[in-house]
Every structure is written in C-alpha cells, then in structure tokens.
mmCIF file of C-alpha atoms in Angstrom:
data_model
loop_
_atom_site.group_PDB
_atom_site.id
_atom_site.type_symbol
_atom_site.label_atom_id
_atom_site.label_comp_id
_atom_site.label_asym_id
_atom_site.label_seq_id
_atom_site.Cartn_x
_atom_site.Cartn_y
_atom_site.Cartn_z
ATOM 1 C CA MET A 141 0.020 0.003 -0.018
ATOM 2 C CA SER A 142 1.360 3.461 -1.003
ATOM 3 C CA LYS A 143 1.838 6.393 1.315
ATOM 4 C CA ARG A 144 -1.064 8.043 -0.330
ATOM 5 C CA SER A 145 -3.352 5.005 0.373
ATOM 6 C CA TYR A 146 -2.259 4.899 3.955
ATOM 7 C CA ALA A 147 -3.043 8.602 4.355
ATOM 8 C CA GLY A 148 -6.508 8.101 2.716
ATOM 9 C CA THR A 149 -7.279 5.116 4.877
ATOM 10 C CA TYR A 150 -6.295 7.035 8.039
ATOM 11 C CA ALA A 151 -8.499 9.970 6.906
ATOM 12 C CA VAL A 152 -11.372 7.679 6.495
ATOM 13 C CA ARG A 153 -10.827 6.176 9.945
ATOM 14 C CA GLY A 154 -10.551 9.736 11.410
ATOM 15 C CA LEU A 155 -13.861 10.746 9.830
ATOM 16 C CA GLN A 156 -15.537 7.480 11.071
ATOM 17 C CA ALA A 157 -14.253 8.316 14.538
ATOM 18 C CA LEU A 158 -16.004 11.788 14.211
ATOM 19 C CA VAL A 159 -19.242 10.019 13.272
ATOM 20 C CA CYS A 160 -18.847 7.804 16.333
ATOM 21 C CA LEU A 161 -18.415 11.042 18.364
ATOM 22 C CA VAL A 162 -21.673 12.298 17.064
ATOM 23 C CA LEU A 163 -23.311 8.891 17.847
ATOM 24 C CA VAL A 164 -22.038 9.169 21.417
ATOM 25 C CA THR A 165 -23.253 12.709 21.760
ATOM 26 C CA GLY A 166 -26.723 11.563 20.700
ATOM 27 C CA VAL A 167 -26.719 8.802 23.233
ATOM 28 C CA PHE A 168 -25.741 11.215 26.031
ATOM 29 C CA THR A 169 -28.329 13.811 24.973
ATOM 30 C CA ARG A 170 -30.973 11.137 24.552
ATOM 31 C CA ASN A 171 -31.611 12.298 20.903
ATOM 32 C CA PRO A 172 -32.914 9.341 18.862
ATOM 33 C CA SER A 173 -32.590 11.342 15.697
ATOM 34 C CA VAL A 174 -28.928 11.822 16.095
ATOM 35 C CA VAL A 175 -28.326 8.207 17.222
ATOM 36 C CA VAL A 176 -30.247 6.506 14.394
ATOM 37 C CA ASN A 177 -28.779 8.714 11.599
ATOM 38 C CA ALA A 178 -25.277 8.429 12.949
ATOM 39 C CA LEU A 179 -25.584 4.685 13.404
ATOM 40 C CA LEU A 180 -26.970 4.031 10.005
ATOM 41 C CA GLY A 181 -24.516 6.481 8.493
ATOM 42 C CA LEU A 182 -21.597 4.768 10.118
ATOM 43 C CA ALA A 183 -22.717 1.428 8.636
ATOM 44 C CA VAL A 184 -22.782 3.081 5.181
ATOM 45 C CA THR A 185 -19.148 4.224 5.483
ATOM 46 C CA PHE A 186 -18.133 0.510 5.629
ATOM 47 C CA VAL A 187 -19.733 -0.394 2.308
ATOM 48 C CA PRO A 188 -16.682 0.510 0.133
ATOM 49 C CA GLY A 189 -14.584 -1.725 2.266
ATOM 50 C CA VAL A 190 -17.091 -4.577 2.065
ATOM 51 C CA ILE A 191 -17.213 -4.224 -1.702
ATOM 52 C CA GLU A 192 -13.336 -4.373 -1.920
ATOM 53 C CA ARG A 193 -13.222 -7.426 0.389
ATOM 54 C CA ASP A 194 -16.143 -9.521 -0.896
ATOM 55 C CA TYR A 195 -16.009 -8.600 -4.637
ATOM 56 C CA ARG A 196 -12.349 -8.131 -4.987
ATOM 57 C CA VAL A 197 -12.769 -4.709 -6.484
ATOM 58 C CA THR A 198 -9.803 -2.327 -5.782
ATOM 59 C CA LEU A 199 -11.472 0.932 -5.063
ATOM 60 C CA GLY A 200 -8.680 2.786 -3.128
ATOM 61 C CA PRO A 201 -9.433 5.216 -0.268
ATOM 62 C CA GLY A 202 -11.140 7.791 -2.566
ATOM 63 C CA PRO A 203 -14.730 6.439 -2.663
ATOM 64 C CA ALA A 204 -14.612 5.554 1.085
ATOM 65 C CA LEU A 205 -13.441 9.182 1.825
ATOM 66 C CA TRP A 206 -16.205 10.594 -0.343
ATOM 67 C CA VAL A 207 -18.870 8.543 1.237
ATOM 68 C CA THR A 208 -17.716 9.047 4.874
ATOM 69 C CA THR A 209 -17.439 12.839 4.345
ATOM 70 C CA ALA A 210 -21.070 12.878 3.214
ATOM 71 C CA VAL A 211 -22.106 10.844 6.168
ATOM 72 C CA LEU A 212 -20.211 13.040 8.554
ATOM 73 C CA LEU A 213 -21.744 16.131 7.350
ATOM 74 C CA HIS A 214 -25.221 14.801 7.531
ATOM 75 C CA SER A 215 -24.578 13.364 11.080
ATOM 76 C CA VAL A 216 -23.216 16.645 12.265
ATOM 77 C CA GLY A 217 -26.142 18.474 10.747
ATOM 78 C CA MET A 218 -28.497 16.376 13.050
ATOM 79 C CA LEU A 219 -26.902 17.990 16.081
ATOM 80 C CA GLY A 220 -28.534 21.302 15.108
ATOM 81 C CA LEU A 221 -26.687 22.766 12.026
ATOM 82 C CA TYR A 222 -29.671 21.931 9.806
ATOM 83 C CA ASP A 223 -31.742 24.375 11.955
ATOM 84 C CA SER A 224 -29.115 26.993 12.607
ATOM 85 C CA VAL A 225 -27.195 27.036 9.173
ATOM 86 C CA PRO A 226 -29.607 27.702 6.321
ATOM 87 C CA TRP A 227 -27.280 26.242 3.643
ATOM 88 C CA TRP A 228 -26.203 23.137 5.514
ATOM 89 C CA ASP A 229 -29.074 21.020 4.089
ATOM 90 C CA HIS A 230 -28.209 22.189 0.535
ATOM 91 C CA LEU A 231 -24.508 21.166 1.095
ATOM 92 C CA THR A 232 -25.460 17.722 2.388
ATOM 93 C CA HIS A 233 -27.948 17.060 -0.371
ATOM 94 C CA THR A 234 -25.592 18.064 -3.008
ATOM 95 C CA LEU A 235 -22.702 16.078 -1.755
ATOM 96 C CA SER A 236 -24.883 12.985 -1.114
ATOM 97 C CA ALA A 237 -26.257 13.259 -4.645
ATOM 98 C CA THR A 238 -22.646 13.267 -6.076
ATOM 99 C CA VAL A 239 -21.962 9.964 -4.191
ATOM 100 C CA VAL A 240 -25.139 8.454 -5.798
ATOM 101 C CA ALA A 241 -24.316 9.871 -9.126
ATOM 102 C CA GLY A 242 -20.688 8.674 -8.977
ATOM 103 C CA ALA A 243 -21.547 5.221 -7.991
ATOM 104 C CA ALA A 244 -24.230 5.082 -10.753
ATOM 105 C CA TYR A 245 -21.905 6.311 -13.329
ATOM 106 C CA ALA A 246 -19.042 3.977 -12.482
ATOM 107 C CA VAL A 247 -21.374 0.876 -12.616
ATOM 108 C CA VAL A 248 -23.152 1.865 -15.783
ATOM 109 C CA HIS A 249 -20.018 2.955 -17.580
ATOM 110 C CA ALA A 250 -18.418 -0.264 -16.545
ATOM 111 C CA VAL A 251 -21.224 -2.196 -18.372
ATOM 112 C CA ASP A 252 -20.757 0.123 -21.356
ATOM 113 C CA ILE A 253 -17.044 -0.792 -21.437
ATOM 114 C CA HIS A 254 -17.629 -4.517 -20.862
ATOM 115 C CA GLU A 255 -20.352 -5.038 -23.381
ATOM 116 C CA SER A 256 -19.408 -4.230 -26.993
ATOM 117 C CA ARG A 257 -23.083 -4.155 -27.997
ATOM 118 C CA VAL A 258 -23.741 -1.366 -25.506
ATOM 119 C CA HIS A 259 -22.760 2.279 -26.327
ATOM 120 C CA LEU A 260 -23.824 5.098 -24.094
ATOM 121 C CA ASP A 261 -22.867 8.627 -25.216
ATOM 122 C CA ASP A 262 -22.258 11.540 -23.018
ATOM 123 C CA THR A 263 -25.706 13.061 -23.431
ATOM 124 C CA PHE A 264 -27.364 9.871 -22.301
ATOM 125 C CA MET A 265 -25.052 9.547 -19.236
ATOM 126 C CA ALA A 266 -25.772 13.089 -18.226
ATOM 127 C CA VAL A 267 -29.580 12.537 -18.508
ATOM 128 C CA PHE A 268 -29.245 9.155 -16.697
ATOM 129 C CA LEU A 269 -27.221 10.719 -13.783
ATOM 130 C CA LEU A 270 -29.812 13.525 -13.476
ATOM 131 C CA VAL A 271 -32.814 11.018 -13.548
ATOM 132 C CA THR A 272 -31.099 8.703 -11.128
ATOM 133 C CA THR A 273 -30.350 11.288 -8.496
ATOM 134 C CA LEU A 274 -33.816 12.915 -8.762
ATOM 135 C CA GLY A 275 -35.452 9.460 -8.545
ATOM 136 C CA LEU A 276 -33.545 8.464 -5.376
ATOM 137 C CA GLY A 277 -34.137 11.964 -4.069
ATOM 138 C CA VAL A 278 -37.886 11.555 -4.456
ATOM 139 C CA LEU A 279 -37.541 8.173 -2.766
ATOM 140 C CA TRP A 280 -35.685 9.678 0.219
ATOM 141 C CA GLU A 281 -38.100 12.551 0.556
ATOM 142 C CA THR A 282 -40.924 9.834 0.482
ATOM 143 C CA MET A 283 -39.237 7.932 3.220
ATOM 144 C CA GLU A 284 -38.919 11.106 5.338
ATOM 145 C CA PHE A 285 -42.643 11.670 5.185
ATOM 146 C CA VAL A 286 -43.437 8.028 5.929
ATOM 147 C CA ALA A 287 -41.003 7.952 8.857
ATOM 148 C CA ARG A 288 -42.538 11.063 10.292
ATOM 149 C CA ASP A 289 -46.101 9.905 10.027
ATOM 150 C CA LEU A 290 -45.154 6.425 11.457
ATOM 151 C CA ALA A 291 -43.353 8.038 14.386
ATOM 152 C CA SER A 292 -46.293 10.267 14.982
ATOM 153 C CA ALA A 293 -48.645 7.240 14.901
ATOM 154 C CA LEU A 294 -46.463 5.475 17.440
ATOM 155 C CA HIS A 295 -46.008 8.653 19.622
ATOM 156 C CA LEU A 296 -42.304 8.649 19.040
ATOM 157 C CA ARG A 297 -39.830 11.481 18.140
ATOM 158 C CA PRO A 298 -39.193 11.434 14.380
ATOM 159 C CA VAL A 299 -35.644 10.482 13.265
ATOM 160 C CA LEU A 300 -35.634 12.713 10.198
ATOM 161 C CA ILE A 301 -36.286 16.404 10.047
ATOM 162 C CA LEU A 302 -39.047 17.846 7.799
ATOM 163 C CA TYR A 303 -39.449 21.410 6.909
ATOM 164 C CA GLY A 304 -42.313 21.406 4.472
ATOM 165 C CA ALA A 305 -42.932 21.189 0.697
ATOM 166 C CA ASP A 306 -40.766 24.119 -0.169
ATOM 167 C CA ASP A 307 -37.767 22.525 1.583
ATOM 168 C CA THR A 308 -38.570 19.233 -0.232
ATOM 169 C CA ILE A 309 -38.451 20.989 -3.638
ATOM 170 C CA ALA A 310 -35.264 22.732 -2.729
ATOM 171 C CA ASP A 311 -33.722 19.329 -1.640
ATOM 172 C CA LEU A 312 -34.576 17.877 -5.101
ATOM 173 C CA VAL A 313 -32.960 20.887 -6.880
ATOM 174 C CA TYR A 314 -29.787 20.284 -4.950
ATOM 175 C CA ASP A 315 -30.053 16.586 -5.661
ATOM 176 C CA ALA A 316 -30.170 17.381 -9.390
ATOM 177 C CA LEU A 317 -27.278 19.750 -8.920
ATOM 178 C CA GLY A 318 -25.163 16.985 -7.444
ATOM 179 C CA GLY A 319 -25.947 14.641 -10.418
ATOM 180 C CA LEU A 320 -25.097 17.431 -12.934
ATOM 181 C CA LEU A 321 -21.777 18.210 -11.109
ATOM 182 C CA VAL A 322 -20.763 14.566 -11.643
ATOM 183 C CA ALA A 323 -21.873 14.642 -15.225
ATOM 184 C CA TRP A 324 -19.965 17.875 -16.025
ATOM 185 C CA PHE A 325 -16.825 17.364 -13.935
ATOM 186 C CA GLY A 326 -16.563 13.968 -12.348
ATOM 187 C CA THR A 327 -16.875 11.400 -15.194
ATOM 188 C CA ARG A 328 -13.230 11.493 -16.273
ATOM 189 C CA ARG A 329 -12.141 11.021 -12.618
ATOM 190 C CA LEU A 330 -14.504 8.043 -12.319
ATOM 191 C CA ASP A 331 -13.336 6.365 -15.532
ATOM 192 C CA GLY A 332 -10.533 4.502 -13.650
ATOM 193 C CA LEU A 333 -12.967 3.084 -11.202
ATOM 194 C CA ALA A 334 -15.246 2.050 -14.035
ATOM 195 C CA ASN A 335 -12.403 0.242 -15.779
ATOM 196 C CA VAL A 336 -11.652 -1.611 -12.560
ATOM 197 C CA ILE A 337 -15.289 -2.779 -12.271
ATOM 198 C CA ALA A 338 -15.274 -3.676 -15.991
ATOM 199 C CA ASP A 339 -12.339 -5.872 -15.436
ATOM 200 C CA ARG A 340 -13.998 -7.601 -12.672
ATOM 201 C CA LEU A 341 -16.989 -8.256 -14.830
ATOM 202 C CA ASP A 342 -14.591 -10.225 -17.127
#
C-alpha cells in the first residue's frame, strides 16, 4: 500500500471516529434522531470496504473518503446545524447526490465498457445521472414523510427532520445539482473506477 493510500485510509478512519463521536453525543443527549442517523450512516461508511473485500474490486481510499465525508456532514447536521445554518441542508444533499451519481456512473460505464453491444454517449449519461439522483431523491423525501407519520402514529420522536414542501423541492433541486456536477466534472475522474469494475466483470 502506498503512502497516499495509507493517508487516505487514516483519513477515513478519522472521519468515522468523528461520526462515532456524534453517535455518542446523541446517546448522552438522549436524541434518537442523532443516534439513528449516525448509526446508519456509520454502517454506510463501511460499504466500500465490504465491496473491496467480498467482490475483490480495488477501489482505493477515494470512494470511502467521499462517502464518509457525506455521512459525517449529515450526522453533524443532525446536532442542530440543519436548523441554525440555512445552507447546510443544501450542502449535504448536493454532496450525497454526487455520491449516488458517482456510483451510478461507475457501474453503468463499466457495463458500457464490458459489453461491446452497448454504447452510451455523454448526453445519455448526463440525463441518466440526473434522472437517477432525482429518482432516489424523491424516494428519500418519501421515506422522510413516511417515517414522520409512522413516528407520530407510534407517539415517537421522528428521526428525520421535515421542513415542508418548499424545503422538499429545494432538496430535489440540490440533488439534481449533485448529479449534474458529476456529469460535468466527475466522469473522467471516475473512468478509472469504471475500468476496474469492468475488469472484474470479465
């Protein structure tokens, strides 16, 4: 492992430790929203490592660092920044959307490389990434509403924060922005990862 890989791995572990700190804070303050979001987010940060181990795909520390940063910002937001910092929600939605779009691009482009009968041009990929991030964004917003109504029915404190229809629309706009950012600037950086996945498909 190179020095750069070691540095990336240590950075990921440091960010995971900060998510754990948020989790502990949620436990001590008896805040189920913080606890649930930090716990689920922490589990997500291990997904790149599981993919590397179980599917023998060499991802490197970059994807894990990307995912863990998104998780940390969301987890910290649950401590009150979503309420006190107006742009924090926009930041986390945009970053999370880039993670979704990046993963979608890497997988679909890998299939494009692997299958000679498939050819996906840049325009198709841009539209695909936009639709994917918006689709998953709608699914996430729907889950937020369902979780709120379920918690209300059970007389529990909701684990996700809802601010109304205007906020939902804004969230989807920033989800779309994340997808477009990957389409405009991120595809070349993800081509290497797509090639690694394509090799694994062989």
